[in-house]
Coordinates of C-alpha atoms in Angstrom, one line a residue:
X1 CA 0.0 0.0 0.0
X2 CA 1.3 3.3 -0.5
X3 CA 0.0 6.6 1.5
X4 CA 0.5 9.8 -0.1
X5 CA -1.6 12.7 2.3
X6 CA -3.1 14.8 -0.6
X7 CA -5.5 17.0 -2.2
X8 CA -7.2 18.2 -5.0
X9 CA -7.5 21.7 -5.9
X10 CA -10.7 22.3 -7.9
X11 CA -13.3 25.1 -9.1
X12 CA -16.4 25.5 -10.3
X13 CA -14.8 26.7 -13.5
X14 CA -11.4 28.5 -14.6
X15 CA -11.2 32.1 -13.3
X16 CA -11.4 31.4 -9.8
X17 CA -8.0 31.6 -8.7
X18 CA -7.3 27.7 -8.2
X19 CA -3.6 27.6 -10.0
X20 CA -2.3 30.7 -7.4
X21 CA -3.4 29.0 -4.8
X22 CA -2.5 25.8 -5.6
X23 CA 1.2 27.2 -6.3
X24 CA 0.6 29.2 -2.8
X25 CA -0.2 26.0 -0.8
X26 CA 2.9 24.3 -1.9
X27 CA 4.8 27.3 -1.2
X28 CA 3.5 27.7 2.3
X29 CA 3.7 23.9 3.1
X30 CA 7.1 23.8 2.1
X31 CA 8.4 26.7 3.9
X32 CA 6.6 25.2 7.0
X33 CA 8.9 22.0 5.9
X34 CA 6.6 20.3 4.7
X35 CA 7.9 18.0 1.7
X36 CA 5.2 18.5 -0.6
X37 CA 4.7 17.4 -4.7
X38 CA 2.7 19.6 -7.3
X39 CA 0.4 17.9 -10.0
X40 CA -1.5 19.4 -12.8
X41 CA -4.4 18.0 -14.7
X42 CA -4.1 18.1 -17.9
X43 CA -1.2 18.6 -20.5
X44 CA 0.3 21.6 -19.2
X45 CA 3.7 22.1 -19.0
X46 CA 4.0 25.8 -17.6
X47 CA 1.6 25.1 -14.3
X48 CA 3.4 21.8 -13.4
X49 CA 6.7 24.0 -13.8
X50 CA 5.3 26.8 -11.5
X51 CA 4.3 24.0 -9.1
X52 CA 7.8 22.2 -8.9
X53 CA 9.0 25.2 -7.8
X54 CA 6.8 26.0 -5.0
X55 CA 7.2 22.3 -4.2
X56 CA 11.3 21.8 -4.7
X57 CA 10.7 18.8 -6.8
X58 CA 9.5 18.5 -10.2
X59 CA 6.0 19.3 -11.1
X60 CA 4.1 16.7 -13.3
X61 CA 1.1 16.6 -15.6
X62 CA -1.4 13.5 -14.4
X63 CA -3.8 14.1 -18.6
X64 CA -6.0 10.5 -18.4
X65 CA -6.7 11.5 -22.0
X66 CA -2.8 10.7 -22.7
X67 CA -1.9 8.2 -20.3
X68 CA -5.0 6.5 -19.5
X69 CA -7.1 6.9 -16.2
X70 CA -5.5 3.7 -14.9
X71 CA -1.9 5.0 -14.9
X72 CA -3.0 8.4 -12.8
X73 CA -2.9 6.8 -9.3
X74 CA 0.5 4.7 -10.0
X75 CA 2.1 8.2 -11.2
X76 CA 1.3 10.0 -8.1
X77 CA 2.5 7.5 -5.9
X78 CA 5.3 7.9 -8.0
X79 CA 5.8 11.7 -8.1
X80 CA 5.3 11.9 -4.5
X81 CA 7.1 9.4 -3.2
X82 CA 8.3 10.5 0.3
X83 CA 6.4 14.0 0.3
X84 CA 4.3 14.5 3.1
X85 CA 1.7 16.3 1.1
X86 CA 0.5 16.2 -2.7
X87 CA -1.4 19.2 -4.3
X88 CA -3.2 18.3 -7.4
X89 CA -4.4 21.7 -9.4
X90 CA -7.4 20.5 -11.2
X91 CA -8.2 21.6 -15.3
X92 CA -11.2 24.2 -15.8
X93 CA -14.4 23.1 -13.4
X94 CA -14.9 20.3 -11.6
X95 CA -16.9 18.0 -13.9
X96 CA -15.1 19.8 -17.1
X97 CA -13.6 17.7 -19.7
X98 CA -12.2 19.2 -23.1
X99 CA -12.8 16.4 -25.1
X100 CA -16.4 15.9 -23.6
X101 CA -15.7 13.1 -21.6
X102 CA -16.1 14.1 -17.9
X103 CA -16.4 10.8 -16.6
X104 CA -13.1 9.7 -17.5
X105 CA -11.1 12.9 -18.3
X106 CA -12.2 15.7 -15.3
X107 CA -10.8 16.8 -12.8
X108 CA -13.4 15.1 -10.6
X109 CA -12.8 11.5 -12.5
X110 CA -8.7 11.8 -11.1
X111 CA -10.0 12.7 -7.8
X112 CA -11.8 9.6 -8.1
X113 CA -9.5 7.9 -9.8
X114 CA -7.5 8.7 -6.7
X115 CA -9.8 8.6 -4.1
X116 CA -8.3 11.9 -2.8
X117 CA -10.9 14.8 -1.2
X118 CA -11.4 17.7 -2.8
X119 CA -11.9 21.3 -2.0
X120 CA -13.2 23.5 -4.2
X121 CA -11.9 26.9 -4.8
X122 CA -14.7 29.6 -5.4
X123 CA -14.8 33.2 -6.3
X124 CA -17.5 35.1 -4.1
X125 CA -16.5 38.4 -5.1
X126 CA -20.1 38.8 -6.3
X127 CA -22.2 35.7 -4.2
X128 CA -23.9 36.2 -1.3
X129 CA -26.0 32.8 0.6
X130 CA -26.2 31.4 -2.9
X131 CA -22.5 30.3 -2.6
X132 CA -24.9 27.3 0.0
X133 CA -26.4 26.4 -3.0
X134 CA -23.5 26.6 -5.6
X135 CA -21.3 24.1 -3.5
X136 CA -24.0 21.6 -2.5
X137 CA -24.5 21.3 -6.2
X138 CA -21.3 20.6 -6.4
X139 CA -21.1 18.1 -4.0
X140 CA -24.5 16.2 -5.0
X141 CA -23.5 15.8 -8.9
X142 CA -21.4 12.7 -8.4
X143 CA -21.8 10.8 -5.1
X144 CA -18.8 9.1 -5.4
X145 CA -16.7 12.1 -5.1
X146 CA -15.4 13.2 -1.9
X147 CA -15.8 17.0 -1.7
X148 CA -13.8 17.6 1.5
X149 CA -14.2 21.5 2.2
X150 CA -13.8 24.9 0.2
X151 CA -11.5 27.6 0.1
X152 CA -13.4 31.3 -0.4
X153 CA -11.7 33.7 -2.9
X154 CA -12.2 37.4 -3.3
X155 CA -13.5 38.3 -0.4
X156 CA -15.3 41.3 -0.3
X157 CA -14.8 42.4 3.6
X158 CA -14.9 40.8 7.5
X159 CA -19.1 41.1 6.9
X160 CA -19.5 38.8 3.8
X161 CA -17.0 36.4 4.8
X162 CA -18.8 35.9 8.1
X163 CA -22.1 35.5 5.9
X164 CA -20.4 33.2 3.6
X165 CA -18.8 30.7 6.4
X166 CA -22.9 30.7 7.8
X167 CA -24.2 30.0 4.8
X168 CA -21.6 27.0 4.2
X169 CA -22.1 25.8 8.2
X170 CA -25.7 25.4 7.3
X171 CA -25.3 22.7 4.8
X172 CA -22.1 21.6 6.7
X173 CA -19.3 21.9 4.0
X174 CA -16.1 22.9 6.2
X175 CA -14.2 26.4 4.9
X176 CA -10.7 25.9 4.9
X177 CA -9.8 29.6 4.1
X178 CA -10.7 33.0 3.2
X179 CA -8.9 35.4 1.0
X180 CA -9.4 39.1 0.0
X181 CA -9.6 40.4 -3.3
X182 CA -6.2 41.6 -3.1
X183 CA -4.6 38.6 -1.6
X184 CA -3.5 36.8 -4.5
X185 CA -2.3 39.4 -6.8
X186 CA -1.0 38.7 -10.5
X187 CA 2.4 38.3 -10.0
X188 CA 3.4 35.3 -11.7
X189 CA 5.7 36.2 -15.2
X190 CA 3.2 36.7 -18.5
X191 CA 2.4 33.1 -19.7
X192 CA 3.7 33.8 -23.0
X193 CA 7.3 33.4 -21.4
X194 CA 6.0 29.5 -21.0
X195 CA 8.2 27.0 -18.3
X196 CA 11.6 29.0 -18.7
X197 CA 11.1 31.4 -15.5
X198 CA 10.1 28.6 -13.8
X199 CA 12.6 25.9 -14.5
X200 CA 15.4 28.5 -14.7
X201 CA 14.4 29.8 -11.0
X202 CA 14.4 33.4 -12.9
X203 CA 14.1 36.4 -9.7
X204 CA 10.7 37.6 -11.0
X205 CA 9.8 33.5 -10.7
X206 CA 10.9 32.9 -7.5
X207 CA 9.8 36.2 -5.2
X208 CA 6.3 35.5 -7.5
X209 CA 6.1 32.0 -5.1
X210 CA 6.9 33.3 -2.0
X211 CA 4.6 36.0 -2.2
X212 CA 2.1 33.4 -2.7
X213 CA 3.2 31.1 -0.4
X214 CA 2.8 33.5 2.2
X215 CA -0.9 35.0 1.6
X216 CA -2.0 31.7 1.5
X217 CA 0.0 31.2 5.1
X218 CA -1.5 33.7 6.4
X219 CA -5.7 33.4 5.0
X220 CA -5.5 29.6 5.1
X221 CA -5.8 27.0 8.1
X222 CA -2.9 25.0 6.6
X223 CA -3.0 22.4 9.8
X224 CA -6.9 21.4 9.1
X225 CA -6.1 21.5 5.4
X226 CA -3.4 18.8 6.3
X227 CA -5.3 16.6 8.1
X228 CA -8.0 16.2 5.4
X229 CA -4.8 15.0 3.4
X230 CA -4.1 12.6 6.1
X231 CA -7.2 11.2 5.9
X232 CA -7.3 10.0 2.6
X233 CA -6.9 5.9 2.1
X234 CA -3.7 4.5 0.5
X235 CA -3.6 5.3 -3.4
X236 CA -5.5 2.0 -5.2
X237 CA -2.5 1.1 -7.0
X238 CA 1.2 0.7 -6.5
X239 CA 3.5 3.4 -7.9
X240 CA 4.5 3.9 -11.4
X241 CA 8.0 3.3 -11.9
X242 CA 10.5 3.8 -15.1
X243 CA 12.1 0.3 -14.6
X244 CA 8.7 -1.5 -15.9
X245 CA 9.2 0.6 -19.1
X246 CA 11.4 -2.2 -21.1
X247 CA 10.0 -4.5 -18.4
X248 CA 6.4 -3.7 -20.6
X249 CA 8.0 -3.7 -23.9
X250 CA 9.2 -7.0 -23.1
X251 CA 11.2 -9.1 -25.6
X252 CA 9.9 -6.0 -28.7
X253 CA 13.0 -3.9 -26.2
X254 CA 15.5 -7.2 -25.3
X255 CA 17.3 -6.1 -22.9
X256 CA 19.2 -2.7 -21.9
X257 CA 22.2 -2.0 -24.1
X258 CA 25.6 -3.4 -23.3
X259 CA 29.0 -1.4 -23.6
X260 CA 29.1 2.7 -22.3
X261 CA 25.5 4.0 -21.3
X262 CA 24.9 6.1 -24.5
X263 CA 24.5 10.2 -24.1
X264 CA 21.1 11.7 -24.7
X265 CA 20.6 15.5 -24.0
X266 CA 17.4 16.6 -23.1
X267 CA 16.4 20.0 -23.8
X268 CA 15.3 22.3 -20.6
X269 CA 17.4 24.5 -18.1
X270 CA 18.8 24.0 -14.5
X271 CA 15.7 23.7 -13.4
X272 CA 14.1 20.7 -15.6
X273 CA 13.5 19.8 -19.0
X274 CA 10.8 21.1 -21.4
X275 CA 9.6 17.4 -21.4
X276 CA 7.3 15.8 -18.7
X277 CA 9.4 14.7 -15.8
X278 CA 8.8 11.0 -16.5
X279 CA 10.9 11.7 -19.7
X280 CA 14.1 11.4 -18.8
X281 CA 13.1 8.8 -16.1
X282 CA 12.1 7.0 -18.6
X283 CA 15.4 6.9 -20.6
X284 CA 17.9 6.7 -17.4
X285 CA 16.3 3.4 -16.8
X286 CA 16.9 2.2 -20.5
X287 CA 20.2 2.4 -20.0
X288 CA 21.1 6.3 -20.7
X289 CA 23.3 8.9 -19.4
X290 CA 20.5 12.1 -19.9
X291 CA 22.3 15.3 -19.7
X292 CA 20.6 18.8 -20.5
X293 CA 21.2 21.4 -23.3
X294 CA 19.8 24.6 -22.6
X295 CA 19.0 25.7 -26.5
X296 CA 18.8 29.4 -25.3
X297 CA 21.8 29.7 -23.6
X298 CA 24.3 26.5 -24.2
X299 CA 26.6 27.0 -27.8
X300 CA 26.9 23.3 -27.7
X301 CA 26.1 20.1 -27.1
X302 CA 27.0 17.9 -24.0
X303 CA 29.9 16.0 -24.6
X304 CA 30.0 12.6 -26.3
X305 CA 25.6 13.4 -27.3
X306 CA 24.3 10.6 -29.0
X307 CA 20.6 11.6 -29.2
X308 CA 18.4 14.7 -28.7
X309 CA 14.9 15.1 -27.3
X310 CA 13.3 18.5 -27.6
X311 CA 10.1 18.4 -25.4
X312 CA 7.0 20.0 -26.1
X313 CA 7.6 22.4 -23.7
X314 CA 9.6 24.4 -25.4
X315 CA 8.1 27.9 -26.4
X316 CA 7.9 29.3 -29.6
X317 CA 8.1 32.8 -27.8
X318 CA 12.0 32.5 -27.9
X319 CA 12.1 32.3 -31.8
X320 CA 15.0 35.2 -31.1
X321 CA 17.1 33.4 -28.6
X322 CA 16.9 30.3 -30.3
X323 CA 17.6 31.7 -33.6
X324 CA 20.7 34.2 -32.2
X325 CA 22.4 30.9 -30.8
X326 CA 24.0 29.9 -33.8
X327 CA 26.8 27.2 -32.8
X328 CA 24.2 25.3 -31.4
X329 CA 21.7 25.1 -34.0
X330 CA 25.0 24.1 -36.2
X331 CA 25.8 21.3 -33.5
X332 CA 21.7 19.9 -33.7
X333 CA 22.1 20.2 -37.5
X334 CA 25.2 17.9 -37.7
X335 CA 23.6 15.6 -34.9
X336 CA 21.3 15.0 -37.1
X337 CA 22.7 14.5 -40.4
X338 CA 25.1 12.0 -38.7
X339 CA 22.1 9.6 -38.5
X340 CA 21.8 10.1 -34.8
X341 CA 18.4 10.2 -33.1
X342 CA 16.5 13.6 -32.7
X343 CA 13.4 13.3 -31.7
X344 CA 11.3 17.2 -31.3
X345 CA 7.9 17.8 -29.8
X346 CA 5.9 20.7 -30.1
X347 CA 7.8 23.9 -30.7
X348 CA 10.9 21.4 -30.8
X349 CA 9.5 20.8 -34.6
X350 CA 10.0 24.7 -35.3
X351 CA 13.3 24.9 -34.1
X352 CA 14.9 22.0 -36.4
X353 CA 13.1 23.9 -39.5
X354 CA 14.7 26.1 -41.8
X355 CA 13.3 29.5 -40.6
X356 CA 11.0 30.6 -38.2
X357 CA 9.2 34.1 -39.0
X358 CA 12.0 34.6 -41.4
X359 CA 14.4 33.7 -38.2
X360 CA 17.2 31.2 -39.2
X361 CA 16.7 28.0 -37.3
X362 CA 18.8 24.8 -37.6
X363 CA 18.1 23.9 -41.1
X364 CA 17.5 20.5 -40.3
X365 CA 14.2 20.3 -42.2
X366 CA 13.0 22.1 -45.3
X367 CA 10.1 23.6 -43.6
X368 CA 9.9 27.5 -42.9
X369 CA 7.4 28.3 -39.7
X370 CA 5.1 31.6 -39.3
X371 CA 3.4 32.5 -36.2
X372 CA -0.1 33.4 -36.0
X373 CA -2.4 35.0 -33.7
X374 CA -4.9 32.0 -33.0
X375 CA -3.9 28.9 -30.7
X376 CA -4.2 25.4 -32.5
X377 CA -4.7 23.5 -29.1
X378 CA -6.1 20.4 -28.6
X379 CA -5.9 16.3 -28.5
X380 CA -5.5 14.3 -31.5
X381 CA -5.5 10.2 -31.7
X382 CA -2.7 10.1 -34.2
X383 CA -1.9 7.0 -36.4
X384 CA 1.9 6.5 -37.1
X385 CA 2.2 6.6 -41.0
X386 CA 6.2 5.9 -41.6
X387 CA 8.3 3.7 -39.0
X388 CA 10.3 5.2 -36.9
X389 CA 12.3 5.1 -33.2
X390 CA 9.1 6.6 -32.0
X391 CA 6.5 4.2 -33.1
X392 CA 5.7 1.5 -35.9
X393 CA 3.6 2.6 -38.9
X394 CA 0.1 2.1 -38.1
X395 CA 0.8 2.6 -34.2
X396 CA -2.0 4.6 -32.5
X397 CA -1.2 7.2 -30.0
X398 CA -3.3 10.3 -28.0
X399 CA -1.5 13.1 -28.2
X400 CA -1.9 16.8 -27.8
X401 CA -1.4 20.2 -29.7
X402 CA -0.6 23.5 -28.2
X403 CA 1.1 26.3 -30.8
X404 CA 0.6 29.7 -32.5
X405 CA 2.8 28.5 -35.9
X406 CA 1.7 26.8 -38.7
X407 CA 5.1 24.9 -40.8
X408 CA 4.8 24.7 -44.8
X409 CA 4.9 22.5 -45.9
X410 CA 2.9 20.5 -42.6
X411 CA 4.4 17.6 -43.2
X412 CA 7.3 15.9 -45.4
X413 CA 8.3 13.1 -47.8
X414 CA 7.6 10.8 -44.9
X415 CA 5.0 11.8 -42.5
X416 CA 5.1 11.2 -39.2
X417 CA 1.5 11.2 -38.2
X418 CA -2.3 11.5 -39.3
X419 CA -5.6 11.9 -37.6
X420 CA -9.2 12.5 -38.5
X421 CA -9.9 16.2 -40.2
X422 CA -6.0 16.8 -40.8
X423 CA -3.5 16.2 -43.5
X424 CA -0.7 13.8 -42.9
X425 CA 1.6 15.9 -40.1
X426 CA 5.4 15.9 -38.8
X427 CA 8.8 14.6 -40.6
X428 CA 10.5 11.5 -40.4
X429 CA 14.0 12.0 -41.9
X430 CA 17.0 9.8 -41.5
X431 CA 16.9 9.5 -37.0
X432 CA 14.6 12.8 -37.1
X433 CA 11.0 12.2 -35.8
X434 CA 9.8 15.8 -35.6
X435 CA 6.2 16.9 -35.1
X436 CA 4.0 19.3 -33.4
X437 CA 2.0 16.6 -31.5
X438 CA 3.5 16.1 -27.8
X439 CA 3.0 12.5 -26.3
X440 CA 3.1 12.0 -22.9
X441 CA 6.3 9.2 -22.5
X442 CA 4.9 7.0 -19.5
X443 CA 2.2 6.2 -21.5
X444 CA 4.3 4.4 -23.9
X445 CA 7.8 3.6 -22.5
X446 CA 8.7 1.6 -25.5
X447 CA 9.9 4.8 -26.8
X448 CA 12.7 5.8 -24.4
X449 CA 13.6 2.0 -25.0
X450 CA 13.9 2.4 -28.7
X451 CA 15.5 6.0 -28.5
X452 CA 18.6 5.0 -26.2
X453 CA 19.2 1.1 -28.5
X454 CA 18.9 3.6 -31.7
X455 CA 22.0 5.9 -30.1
X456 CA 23.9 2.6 -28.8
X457 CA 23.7 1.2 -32.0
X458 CA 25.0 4.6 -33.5
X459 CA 28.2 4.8 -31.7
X460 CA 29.3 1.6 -32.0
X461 CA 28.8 2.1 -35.9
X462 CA 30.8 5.0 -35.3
X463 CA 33.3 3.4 -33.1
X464 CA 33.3 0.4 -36.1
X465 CA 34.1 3.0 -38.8
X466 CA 36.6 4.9 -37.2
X467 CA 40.1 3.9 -37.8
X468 CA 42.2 2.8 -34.8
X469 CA 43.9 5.8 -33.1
X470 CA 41.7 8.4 -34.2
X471 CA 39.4 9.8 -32.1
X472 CA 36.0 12.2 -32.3

């Protein structure tokens, strides 16, 4: 059995203030020395950044949609493994789902999913009594979920928080905090900067944290808070762990490669990678040595790099940086024309093209990017259309979308991907797999597997070629 004390953080819908706070309780937990683990639902990399750094360990994305509902409980037990306290910051409302399917993919299907209480975040700025009636609707939609207690945001003055607690007491839903309109101010960096302030541990990111670590000290009871997250059962299912990746792939993997651990560079800062955490978990236990390249900062790559993963991460903001950094792009763009694996997620695609909004990029693909006002978000069940180290042809996947740039041409001579109501998508070329669809690793560990044989298999071709005495 494994017992992980947690929460999750939910609201009737977004706008009421539940990713400050939930970055503000691990903050304030932490600095209380608590050891405490951030999750977000859903596939977004910037809120589980903001929440590894409140929490001191990395922040991971528990999406059902891309992993499956069954893998959500092992993950948590383990993210958390050894924290006294996880905070899960919930997607949108309660019973929301982007897809439509609430009763597998919402916030309130994980807390289920992890039999974990929730309390509900609400905005009463403008709610009087009627906040009795919004909650206990709340809490009578689904009976299997466990609504532990709210937490009041935006309140108005001493008067209506008194009235609001009553109102609450009357239908016996406990209130685990009060905050005033100006409590949690907006002082977390502009969302277009993505992860980077995060993971880099910028000054703006950093004193953004504490100051919401310690509103939320001082409006919220933190010790009753912790007790409901003592009071939840073990988790229903034993921890995930990256071992059981080839362990799954069984004799498709064989086993871990013999000879040096092969070097594979994973894009990110300091701070973590622009990949989900599980990443380079997941290639550590196939046998890797995982460094990190910082593509806005680092003029080359780690020594001895045998493959590169870009993770989807990565934002297109820095079209500048990445373009300014020249002996780097050079470096990627002989990586891969020496056959060795690159695989590029999301705005990882954009920075192998050719240009980006007439920026030079590393020329690895003849594709030109343009960014665009709109967002293309969204999931996608993608079918793998040429084989490659990420998947057979004809493997299907879930995946998800999140960018402003459309790439002519979409895809190239051999496609990576294609899905219902879109034209084949991504580039496989030579060890590239490149395409704007992000997959979430855990869900198919085969990958990391395939990745790491693919870049032992490359230096000892090399090693083979190379005449005696010379070295490289």
């Amino acid at each position: 059995m494994t017992v992980v004390p947690r929460l999750v953080l939910s609201a009737p819908s977004s706008g009421h203030g539940k990713n400050v706070l939930a970055i503000g309780l691990l903050a304030a937990f932490a600095d209380r020395g608590v050891d405490v683990a951030g999750f977000k639902v859903g596939p977004d990399h910037v809120d589980a950044a903001y929440l590894g750094l409140a929490a001191g360990r990395p922040g991971r994305t528990l999406d059902p949609r891309l992993v499956g509902l069954g893998r959500v409980a092992p993950l948590v037990g383990h993210g958390a493994a050894g924290a006294g306290l996880a905070v899960v910051q919930g997607s949108m409302g309660l019973y929301d789902s982007l897809a439509g399917r609430p009763e597998s993919e919402s916030t309130a299907a994980v807390a289920t999913a992890l039999r974990s209480p929730v309390v509900l975040v609400v905005a009463v700025a403008a709610t009087g009594q009627s906040v009795a009636a919004l909650v206990h609707g709340f809490r009578s939609y689904d009976e299997q979920l466990w609504l532990g207690g709210v937490i009041l945001n935006r309140v108005a003055s001493a008067r209506h928080e008194e009235l609001l607690r009553a109102a609450l007491d009357d239908i016996g839903v406990p209130v685990y905090g009060a905050l005033r309109r100006q409590d949690l101010p907006s002082v977390l960096p502009a969302r277009r900067y993505g992860a980077v302030p995060a993971l880099a541990r910028t000054g703006e990111a950093t004193r953004a944290v504490r100051r919401l670590g310690e509103a939320v000290a001082a409006a919220v009871e933190l010790d009753r808070l912790l007790s409901l997250a003592r009071s939840a059962p073990p988790l229903p299912a034993p921890p995930w762990t990256p071992e059981a990746g080839r362990e799954d792939a069984g004799a498709v993997a064989g086993p871990a490669p013999a000879g040096p651990r092969p070097v594979v560079a994973v894009a990110g800062t300091s701070g973590g990678s622009y990949s989900h955490a599980e990443t380079a978990e997941l290639l550590r236990a196939a046998g890797a040595e995982v460094v990190t390249v910082d593509p806005l900062h680092d003029e080359a790559l780690p020594a001895g790099t045998g493959a590169l993963v870009v993770g989807g991460g990565l934002p297109e903001s820095y079209a500048e940086q990445l373009s300014a950094n020249r002996r780097l792009c050079i470096a990627v763009a002989e990586l891969a024309r020496a056959g060795r694996p690159v695989v590029a997620e999301g705005a990882g695609l954009l920075w192998l093209a050719r240009e980006l909004d007439g920026l030079p990029m590393c020329g690895v693909l003849d594709a030109v990017g343009t960014r665009r006002d709109g967002m293309v978000t969204g999931y996608r069940e993608a079918t793998a259309l040429t084989d490659s180290l990420v998947a057979p042809a004809g493997t299907v996947v879930a995946g998800h979308k999140e960018h402003r740039s459309v790439l002519t041409p979409r895809a190239g001579a051999r496609p990576a991907w294609s899905w219902d109501g879109g034209a084949p998508e991504g580039f496989v070329w030579r060890s590239v797999h490149a395409s704007q669809l992000t997959l979430h690793w855990a869900a198919y560990p085969l990958l990391a597997a395939r990745l790491v044989d693919a870049a032992a298999e490359a230096a000892a071709d090399l090693a083979v070629a190379r005449p005696a005495g010379v070295s490289g």
